[in-house]
Short mmCIF file of C-alpha atoms in Angstrom, two decimals:
data_model
loop_
_atom_site.label_atom_id
_atom_site.label_comp_id
_atom_site.label_asym_id
_atom_site.label_seq_id
_atom_site.Cartn_x
_atom_site.Cartn_y
_atom_site.Cartn_z
CA MET G 1 -10.46 -11.33 10.28
CA LYS G 2 -10.45 -9.47 6.98
CA LEU G 3 -8.16 -6.64 5.81
CA ILE G 4 -8.36 -4.59 2.60
CA HIS G 5 -5.10 -3.47 0.98
CA MET G 6 -5.14 -0.81 -1.76
CA SER G 7 -2.17 0.93 -3.30
CA ASP G 8 -1.17 3.43 -5.98
CA ILE G 9 -4.50 5.16 -6.41
CA HIS G 10 -2.76 8.19 -8.05
CA LEU G 11 -5.58 10.68 -7.57
CA THR G 12 -5.36 13.72 -9.81
CA THR G 13 -7.54 16.47 -11.27
CA PRO G 14 -11.02 15.00 -11.86
CA GLY G 15 -11.34 13.97 -15.48
CA ARG G 16 -7.58 13.78 -16.09
CA GLU G 17 -6.47 10.35 -17.25
CA ILE G 18 -3.22 8.51 -16.57
CA PHE G 19 -2.27 6.00 -19.28
CA GLY G 20 -5.79 6.24 -20.65
CA ARG G 21 -7.50 5.55 -17.32
CA ASP G 22 -9.35 7.80 -14.91
CA PRO G 23 -7.80 7.37 -11.42
CA LEU G 24 -10.66 8.99 -9.53
CA LEU G 25 -13.31 6.94 -11.31
CA ASN G 26 -11.36 3.73 -10.71
CA PHE G 27 -10.78 4.56 -7.05
CA GLU G 28 -14.49 5.21 -6.60
CA ARG G 29 -15.29 1.90 -8.31
CA ALA G 30 -12.92 0.12 -5.92
CA LEU G 31 -14.53 1.81 -2.92
CA ASP G 32 -17.99 0.88 -4.17
CA GLN G 33 -16.99 -2.78 -4.47
CA VAL G 34 -15.44 -2.83 -1.02
CA ARG G 35 -18.62 -1.28 0.40
CA ALA G 36 -20.72 -3.91 -1.34
CA ASP G 37 -18.60 -7.01 -0.67
CA HIS G 38 -16.31 -6.34 2.28
CA ARG G 39 -18.10 -4.30 4.93
CA ASP G 40 -16.97 -6.92 7.42
CA ALA G 41 -13.31 -5.93 6.92
CA GLU G 42 -11.73 -4.57 10.09
CA LEU G 43 -9.33 -2.18 8.34
CA MET G 44 -8.38 -0.81 4.92
CA VAL G 45 -4.84 0.45 4.27
CA ILE G 46 -3.84 2.45 1.17
CA SER G 47 -0.08 2.11 0.86
CA GLY G 48 1.02 5.17 -1.02
CA ASP G 49 0.96 7.19 -4.19
CA LEU G 50 -2.28 8.64 -2.94
CA SER G 51 -1.82 11.61 -5.28
CA ASP G 52 -0.17 11.57 -8.68
CA LEU G 53 1.46 15.00 -8.27
CA GLY G 54 1.31 15.58 -4.51
CA ASP G 55 -1.32 18.31 -4.90
CA LEU G 56 -3.34 19.50 -1.91
CA ALA G 57 -6.56 19.26 -3.91
CA ASP G 58 -5.97 15.52 -4.36
CA TYR G 59 -5.65 15.00 -0.61
CA HIS G 60 -8.81 16.99 0.03
CA LEU G 61 -10.53 14.84 -2.58
CA LEU G 62 -9.27 11.70 -0.83
CA ARG G 63 -10.51 12.87 2.55
CA GLU G 64 -13.88 13.67 1.01
CA ARG G 65 -14.19 10.23 -0.61
CA LEU G 66 -13.23 8.48 2.64
CA ASN G 67 -15.57 10.56 4.80
CA GLY G 68 -18.21 8.22 6.14
CA PHE G 69 -16.57 5.13 4.66
CA PRO G 70 -17.85 2.16 6.70
CA ILE G 71 -14.37 0.68 7.35
CA PRO G 72 -11.50 2.39 9.22
CA VAL G 73 -8.84 3.56 6.72
CA ARG G 74 -5.14 4.20 7.32
CA LEU G 75 -2.76 5.79 4.83
CA CYS G 76 0.88 5.54 3.81
CA ILE G 77 2.62 7.93 1.41
CA GLY G 78 4.70 7.11 -1.66
CA ASN G 79 7.10 8.74 -4.06
CA HIS G 80 4.37 10.59 -5.98
CA ASP G 81 3.12 12.16 -2.76
CA HIS G 82 4.42 15.23 -0.92
CA ARG G 83 4.78 14.73 2.81
CA GLU G 84 4.17 18.28 4.05
CA THR G 85 1.19 18.75 1.75
CA PHE G 86 -0.27 15.39 2.74
CA LEU G 87 0.14 16.13 6.45
CA SER G 88 -1.53 19.52 6.04
CA ALA G 89 -4.64 17.63 4.93
CA PHE G 90 -4.16 14.62 7.26
CA PRO G 91 -2.36 16.03 10.33
CA GLU G 92 -3.42 13.04 12.39
CA CYS G 93 -1.01 10.90 10.34
CA ALA G 94 2.14 12.67 11.60
CA ASP G 95 4.45 11.08 14.14
CA ALA G 96 6.53 13.00 16.69
CA ASP G 97 9.38 13.43 14.19
CA GLY G 98 7.17 14.83 11.44
CA PHE G 99 7.04 11.68 9.34
CA ALA G 100 3.79 10.17 8.07
CA GLN G 101 3.96 7.10 10.30
CA GLY G 102 1.56 5.54 12.72
CA VAL G 103 0.14 2.62 14.66
CA HIS G 104 -3.28 1.02 14.36
CA ASP G 105 -4.39 -1.79 16.67
CA THR G 106 -6.78 -4.46 15.43
CA SER G 107 -8.14 -7.69 16.83
CA PHE G 108 -5.57 -9.62 14.77
CA GLY G 109 -2.50 -7.56 15.73
CA ARG G 110 -0.77 -4.20 15.63
CA CYS G 111 -0.42 -2.53 12.23
CA LEU G 112 2.53 -0.20 11.61
CA LEU G 113 2.20 2.37 8.82
CA LEU G 114 5.68 3.29 7.53
CA ASP G 115 6.87 6.42 5.71
CA THR G 116 9.36 5.58 2.91
CA TYR G 117 9.00 8.90 1.06
CA GLU G 118 12.16 10.78 0.07
CA PRO G 119 11.90 14.24 -1.55
CA GLN G 120 13.05 14.78 -5.13
CA THR G 121 13.45 11.10 -5.99
CA ALA G 122 11.20 8.21 -6.94
CA ALA G 123 13.31 5.93 -4.75
CA GLY G 124 12.41 5.29 -1.13
CA SER G 125 14.29 6.03 2.05
CA PHE G 126 14.13 4.73 5.59
CA CYS G 127 16.58 6.96 7.41
CA ARG G 128 18.04 6.43 10.89
CA THR G 129 15.24 8.40 12.52
CA ARG G 130 12.62 6.20 10.88
CA GLN G 131 14.67 3.10 11.63
CA ALA G 132 14.77 4.07 15.30
CA TRP G 133 11.00 4.59 15.28
CA LEU G 134 10.42 1.12 13.83
CA GLU G 135 12.90 -0.48 16.22
CA ARG G 136 11.14 1.18 19.14
CA GLN G 137 7.68 0.11 18.01
CA LEU G 138 8.77 -3.49 17.56
CA SER G 139 10.65 -3.58 20.86
CA GLU G 140 7.99 -2.04 23.07
CA HIS G 141 5.04 -4.28 22.12
CA GLU G 142 4.61 -8.05 22.04
CA GLY G 143 2.86 -8.01 18.65
CA PRO G 144 1.97 -9.67 16.42
CA PHE G 145 2.75 -6.97 13.85
CA PHE G 146 1.69 -6.28 10.28
CA LEU G 147 3.82 -3.74 8.39
CA PHE G 148 2.59 -1.50 5.58
CA MET G 149 4.89 0.54 3.35
CA HIS G 150 5.08 1.94 -0.17
CA HIS G 151 8.49 1.02 -1.62
CA ASN G 152 9.60 -2.54 -2.29
CA PRO G 153 11.82 -3.71 0.59
CA PHE G 154 13.68 -6.31 -1.46
CA PRO G 155 15.14 -6.53 -4.98
CA THR G 156 12.66 -7.36 -7.73
CA HIS G 157 15.52 -8.11 -10.14
CA ILE G 158 13.97 -5.71 -12.62
CA ALA G 159 16.77 -3.12 -12.75
CA PRO G 160 14.77 0.11 -13.33
CA VAL G 161 12.30 -0.91 -10.60
CA ASP G 162 15.08 -1.63 -8.13
CA ARG G 163 16.75 1.73 -8.78
CA ILE G 164 13.60 3.35 -7.39
CA GLY G 165 13.06 0.82 -4.61
CA LEU G 166 13.92 1.28 -0.94
CA LEU G 167 17.49 2.59 -0.82
CA ASP G 168 17.90 1.58 2.84
CA ASP G 169 16.57 -1.91 2.24
CA ALA G 170 19.42 -3.74 3.97
CA ALA G 171 19.04 -1.67 7.13
CA PHE G 172 15.28 -2.20 7.03
CA ARG G 173 15.70 -5.96 6.63
CA SER G 174 18.13 -6.09 9.55
CA ILE G 175 15.49 -4.55 11.83
CA VAL G 176 12.90 -7.03 10.58
CA ALA G 177 15.36 -9.88 11.17
CA ARG G 178 15.76 -8.93 14.83
CA HIS G 179 12.00 -9.02 15.37
CA ARG G 180 10.89 -11.59 12.80
CA SER G 181 9.16 -13.74 15.41
CA LYS G 182 6.71 -10.88 16.04
CA ILE G 183 6.05 -9.81 12.42
CA ARG G 184 3.50 -11.87 10.52
CA HIS G 185 3.32 -10.08 7.16
CA ILE G 186 4.60 -7.06 5.22
CA PHE G 187 2.38 -5.33 2.62
CA PHE G 188 3.76 -2.85 0.06
CA GLY G 189 2.93 -1.17 -3.25
CA HIS G 190 4.92 1.02 -5.69
CA CYS G 191 5.71 -1.62 -8.34
CA HIS G 192 2.16 -1.87 -9.77
CA MET G 193 2.57 -5.63 -10.19
CA VAL G 194 1.89 -8.82 -8.27
CA LEU G 195 4.85 -9.68 -6.04
CA SER G 196 5.39 -12.07 -3.18
CA GLY G 197 8.47 -13.11 -1.27
CA SER G 198 10.02 -12.62 2.13
CA VAL G 199 12.05 -10.10 4.11
CA ALA G 200 14.38 -11.75 6.62
CA GLY G 201 11.98 -14.68 6.67
CA VAL G 202 8.79 -12.59 6.96
CA PRO G 203 6.29 -13.11 4.10
CA THR G 204 5.52 -10.11 1.89
CA THR G 205 2.95 -9.33 -0.80
CA SER G 206 2.24 -6.54 -3.24
CA LEU G 207 -0.31 -5.97 -5.97
CA ARG G 208 -1.41 -3.83 -8.88
CA GLY G 209 -2.82 -0.41 -8.17
CA THR G 210 -6.38 0.75 -8.58
CA ASN G 211 -5.53 2.51 -11.87
CA HIS G 212 -2.60 1.50 -14.10
CA ALA G 213 -0.56 -1.70 -14.00
CA SER G 214 2.98 -2.82 -14.83
CA TYR G 215 4.23 -6.04 -16.35
CA PRO G 216 7.39 -7.88 -15.24
CA VAL G 217 9.73 -7.38 -18.18
CA PHE G 218 13.24 -8.30 -17.02
CA ALA G 219 15.04 -5.62 -19.00
CA GLU G 220 16.01 -1.96 -18.79
CA VAL G 221 12.48 -0.69 -19.17
CA LEU G 222 9.59 0.41 -16.97
CA THR G 223 6.33 -0.96 -18.29
CA VAL G 224 2.63 -0.17 -18.40
CA ALA G 225 0.25 -2.97 -19.35
CA ASP G 226 -3.47 -3.20 -20.09
CA LEU G 227 -4.23 -5.37 -17.08
CA PRO G 228 -7.27 -5.05 -14.80
CA GLU G 229 -7.23 -2.61 -11.91
CA ALA G 230 -7.01 -4.35 -8.55
CA TYR G 231 -7.02 -4.24 -4.77
CA GLY G 232 -6.16 -6.84 -2.14
CA VAL G 233 -8.21 -8.78 0.40
CA ALA G 234 -6.35 -10.51 3.23
CA PHE G 235 -7.86 -13.05 5.60
CA ILE G 236 -5.93 -13.38 8.84
CA GLY G 237 -6.25 -16.32 11.19
CA ASP G 238 -4.35 -17.31 14.29
CA ASP G 239 -1.88 -19.36 12.28
CA TYR G 240 -2.24 -18.23 8.64
CA VAL G 241 -2.52 -15.22 6.32
CA THR G 242 -4.32 -15.57 2.96
CA VAL G 243 -4.03 -12.72 0.44
CA HIS G 244 -6.17 -12.34 -2.70
CA MET G 245 -5.80 -9.79 -5.48
CA VAL G 246 -9.29 -8.79 -6.63
CA GLU G 247 -9.22 -7.58 -10.24
CA PHE G 248 -12.22 -5.30 -10.00
CA GLY G 249 -11.29 -3.83 -13.38
CA TYR G 250 -11.93 -7.14 -15.16
CA ARG G 251 -14.79 -6.69 -17.60
CA GLY G 252 -15.24 -10.22 -18.93
CA GLU G 253 -17.62 -12.92 -17.85
CA ILE G 254 -17.26 -14.82 -14.59
CA LEU G 255 -18.80 -18.24 -15.02
CA SER G 256 -19.62 -20.77 -12.34
CA GLU G 257 -18.54 -24.34 -12.97
CA ASP G 258 -22.13 -25.39 -13.50
CA SER G 259 -22.75 -22.74 -16.16
CA PRO G 260 -24.09 -24.22 -19.41
CA GLY G 261 -21.64 -25.14 -22.16
#
């Protein structure tokens, strides 16, 4: 089965650029490529920073662009979003506690969409209420599970990135540890760079966003780099998960091995 993972689309006023790039144009280009190449995907998840400023107009624009999209789409929110504003445009994404969390069943397993947004900070939070929700979801179903979230759930060892990572990461990892036999993969965003690792033994991946990218400089600096815009394609089998980062923003040649000279 095939899954599409996008993150950090940062929609904003049409025509406004972020770091010299047009987020809406790039998001539309990503959608066009998914339509053309991946209509057989069973699900697409966008894991946060849907809007750059948390504006209602951005969420209306997102709903408009996803209307009629040939693949089911589920959404997470990130630090650039605004929960109440997002839920006013996507009320179906609210859980019983008012968080933007949810469940989506697929042929390859149960997907959990987590809310790591915390007001007035770029860092993420996974408070006791959200922890209880996750614990309940993992306890009440046999799985397998795939988790989607915005903030990085482990240290990147890039200090300014980790200061805005998931503040409750140890508590989150302890829940994952208790249920690791049921959880096959964790997908996240936020860092705008390619990352892989594990959380309590569960494999994790992240990727660049559909607009601007970061570069792993191991110093006291947040970076922006002129790297191609990207989204992820995951292939899920009974006993494996393969994740590709598709750099749809690459503008050079792609040659086959039998190309002349």
